[in-house]
CSV table of C-alpha atoms in Angstrom, one decimal:
chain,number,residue,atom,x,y,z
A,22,UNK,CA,37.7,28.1,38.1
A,23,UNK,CA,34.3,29.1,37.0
A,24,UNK,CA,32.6,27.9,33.7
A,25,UNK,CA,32.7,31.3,32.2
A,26,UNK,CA,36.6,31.8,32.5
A,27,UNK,CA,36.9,27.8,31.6
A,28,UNK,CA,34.8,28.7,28.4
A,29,UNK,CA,36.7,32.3,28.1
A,30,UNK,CA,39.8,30.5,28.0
A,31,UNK,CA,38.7,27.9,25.2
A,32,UNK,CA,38.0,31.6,23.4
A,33,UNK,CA,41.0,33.2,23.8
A,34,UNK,CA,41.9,34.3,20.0
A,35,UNK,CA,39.6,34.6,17.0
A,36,UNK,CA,37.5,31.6,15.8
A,37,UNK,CA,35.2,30.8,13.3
A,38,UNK,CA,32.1,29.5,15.0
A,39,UNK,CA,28.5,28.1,13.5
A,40,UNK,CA,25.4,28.6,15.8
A,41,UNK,CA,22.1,31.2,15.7
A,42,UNK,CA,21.7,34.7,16.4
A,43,UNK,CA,19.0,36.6,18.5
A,44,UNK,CA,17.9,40.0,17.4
A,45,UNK,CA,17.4,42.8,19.8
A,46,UNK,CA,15.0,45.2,18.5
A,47,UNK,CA,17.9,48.0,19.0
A,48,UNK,CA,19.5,45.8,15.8
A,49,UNK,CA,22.0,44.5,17.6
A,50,UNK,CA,22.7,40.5,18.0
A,51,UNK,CA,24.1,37.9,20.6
A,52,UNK,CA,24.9,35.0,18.7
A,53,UNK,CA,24.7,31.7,20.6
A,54,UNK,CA,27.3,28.7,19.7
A,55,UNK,CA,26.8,25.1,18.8
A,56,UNK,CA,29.7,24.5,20.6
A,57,UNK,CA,29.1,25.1,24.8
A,58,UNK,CA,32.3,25.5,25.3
A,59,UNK,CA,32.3,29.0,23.7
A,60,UNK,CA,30.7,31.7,25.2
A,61,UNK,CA,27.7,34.1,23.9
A,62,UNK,CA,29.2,36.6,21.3
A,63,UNK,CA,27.9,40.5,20.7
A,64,UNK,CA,27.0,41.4,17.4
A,65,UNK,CA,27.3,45.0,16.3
A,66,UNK,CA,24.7,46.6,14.2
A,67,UNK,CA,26.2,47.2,11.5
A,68,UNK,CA,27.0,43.3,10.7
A,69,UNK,CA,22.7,42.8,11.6
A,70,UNK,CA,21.5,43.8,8.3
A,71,UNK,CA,18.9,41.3,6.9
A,72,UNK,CA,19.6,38.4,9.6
A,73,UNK,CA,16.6,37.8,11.7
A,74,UNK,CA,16.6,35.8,14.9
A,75,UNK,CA,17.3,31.9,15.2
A,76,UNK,CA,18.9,32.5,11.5
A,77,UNK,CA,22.0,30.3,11.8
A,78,UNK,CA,25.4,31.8,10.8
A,79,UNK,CA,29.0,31.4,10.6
A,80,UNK,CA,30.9,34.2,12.4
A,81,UNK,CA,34.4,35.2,12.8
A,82,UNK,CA,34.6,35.7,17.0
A,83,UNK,CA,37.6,37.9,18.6
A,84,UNK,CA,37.5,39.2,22.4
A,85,UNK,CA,37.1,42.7,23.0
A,86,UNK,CA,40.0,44.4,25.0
A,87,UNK,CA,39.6,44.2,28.9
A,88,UNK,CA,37.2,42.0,29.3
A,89,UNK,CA,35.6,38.2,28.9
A,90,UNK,CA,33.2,39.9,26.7
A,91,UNK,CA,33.2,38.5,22.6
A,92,UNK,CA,32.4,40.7,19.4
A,93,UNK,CA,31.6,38.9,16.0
A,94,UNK,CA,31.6,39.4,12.4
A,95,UNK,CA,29.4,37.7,10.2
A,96,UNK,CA,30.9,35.5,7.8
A,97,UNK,CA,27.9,33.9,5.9
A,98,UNK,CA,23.8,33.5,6.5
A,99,UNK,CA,23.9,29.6,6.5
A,100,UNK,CA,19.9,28.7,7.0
A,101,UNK,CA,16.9,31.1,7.2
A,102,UNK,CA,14.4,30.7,10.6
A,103,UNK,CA,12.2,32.2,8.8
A,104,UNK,CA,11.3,31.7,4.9
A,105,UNK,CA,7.8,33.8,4.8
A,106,UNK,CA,7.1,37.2,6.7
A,107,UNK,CA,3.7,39.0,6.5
A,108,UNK,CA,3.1,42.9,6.5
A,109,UNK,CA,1.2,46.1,5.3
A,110,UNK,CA,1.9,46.9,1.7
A,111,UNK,CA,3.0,50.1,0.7
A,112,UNK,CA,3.2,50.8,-3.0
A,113,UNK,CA,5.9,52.1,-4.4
A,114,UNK,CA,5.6,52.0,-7.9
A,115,UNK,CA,3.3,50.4,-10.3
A,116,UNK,CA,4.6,46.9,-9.7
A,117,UNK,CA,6.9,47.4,-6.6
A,118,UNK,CA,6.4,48.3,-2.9
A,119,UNK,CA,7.7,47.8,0.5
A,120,UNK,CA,7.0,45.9,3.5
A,121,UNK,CA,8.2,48.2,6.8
A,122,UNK,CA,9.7,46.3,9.6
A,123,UNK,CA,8.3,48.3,12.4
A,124,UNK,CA,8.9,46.2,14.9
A,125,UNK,CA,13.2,46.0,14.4
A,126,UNK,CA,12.6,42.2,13.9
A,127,UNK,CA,13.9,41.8,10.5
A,128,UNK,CA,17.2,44.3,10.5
A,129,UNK,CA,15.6,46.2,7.1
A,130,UNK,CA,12.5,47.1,4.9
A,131,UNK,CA,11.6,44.3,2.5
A,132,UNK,CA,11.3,45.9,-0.8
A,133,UNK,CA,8.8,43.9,-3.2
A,134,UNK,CA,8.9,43.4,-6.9
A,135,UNK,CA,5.2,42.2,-7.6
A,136,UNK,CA,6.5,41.2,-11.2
A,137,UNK,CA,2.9,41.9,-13.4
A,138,UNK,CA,0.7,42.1,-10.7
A,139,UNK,CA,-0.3,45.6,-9.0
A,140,UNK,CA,-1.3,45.6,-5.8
A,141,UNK,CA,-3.2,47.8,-3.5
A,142,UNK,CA,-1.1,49.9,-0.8
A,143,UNK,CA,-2.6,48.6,2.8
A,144,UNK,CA,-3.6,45.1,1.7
A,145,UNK,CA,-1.8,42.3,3.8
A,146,UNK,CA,1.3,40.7,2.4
């Protein structure tokens, strides 16, 4: 037996697994287990919103039909990899603009409330 059907049969139904995600920049995920004895599980775009790779997460894991393959649902954003992002301002409002997250890293735009201070569209953020 090989270790991918040894750690497809530890897998066989869903589970509830903790571990960190890697974002493709198509907004998709694989998620990576704590546990070895799991294998990598896809994560569909639509559950990618906001998480940001090495975030750790708790996801709800079922096998996809035909296959060894895994697909997850996200149950709950445990820790943040990242606490501070930087970016171009672009002003919205008065007191509100956006941060754009060209690069697919982040899932979504950040939008800014700047509370009573205005700032300039193009300054670094």
């Amino acid at each position: 037996m090989n270790r991918h059907s040894r750690r497809s049969q530890n897998h066989q139904k869903n589970s509830v697994l903790q571990g960190i995600v890697k974002r493709h920049p198509d907004g998709f995920g694989f998620f990576i287990p704590d546990n070895p004895e799991f294998p990598d599980v896809y994560i569909p775009r639509q559950e990618m919103s906001g998480i940001m790779t090495n975030d750790r997460l708790s996801i709800s894991s079922y096998p996809e039909r035909g296959g060894h393959r895994f697909r997850g649902e996200v149950i709950e954003i445990l820790s943040r990899a990242n606490t501070r992002v930087m970016g171009k301002f672009e002003k919205l409002e008065k007191y509100k603009g956006v941060i754009r997250d060209r690069s697919g890293a982040w899932g979504s735009d950040l939008v800014l409330d700047t509370g009573d201070i205005e700032v300039e569209s193009g300054k670094l953020v």
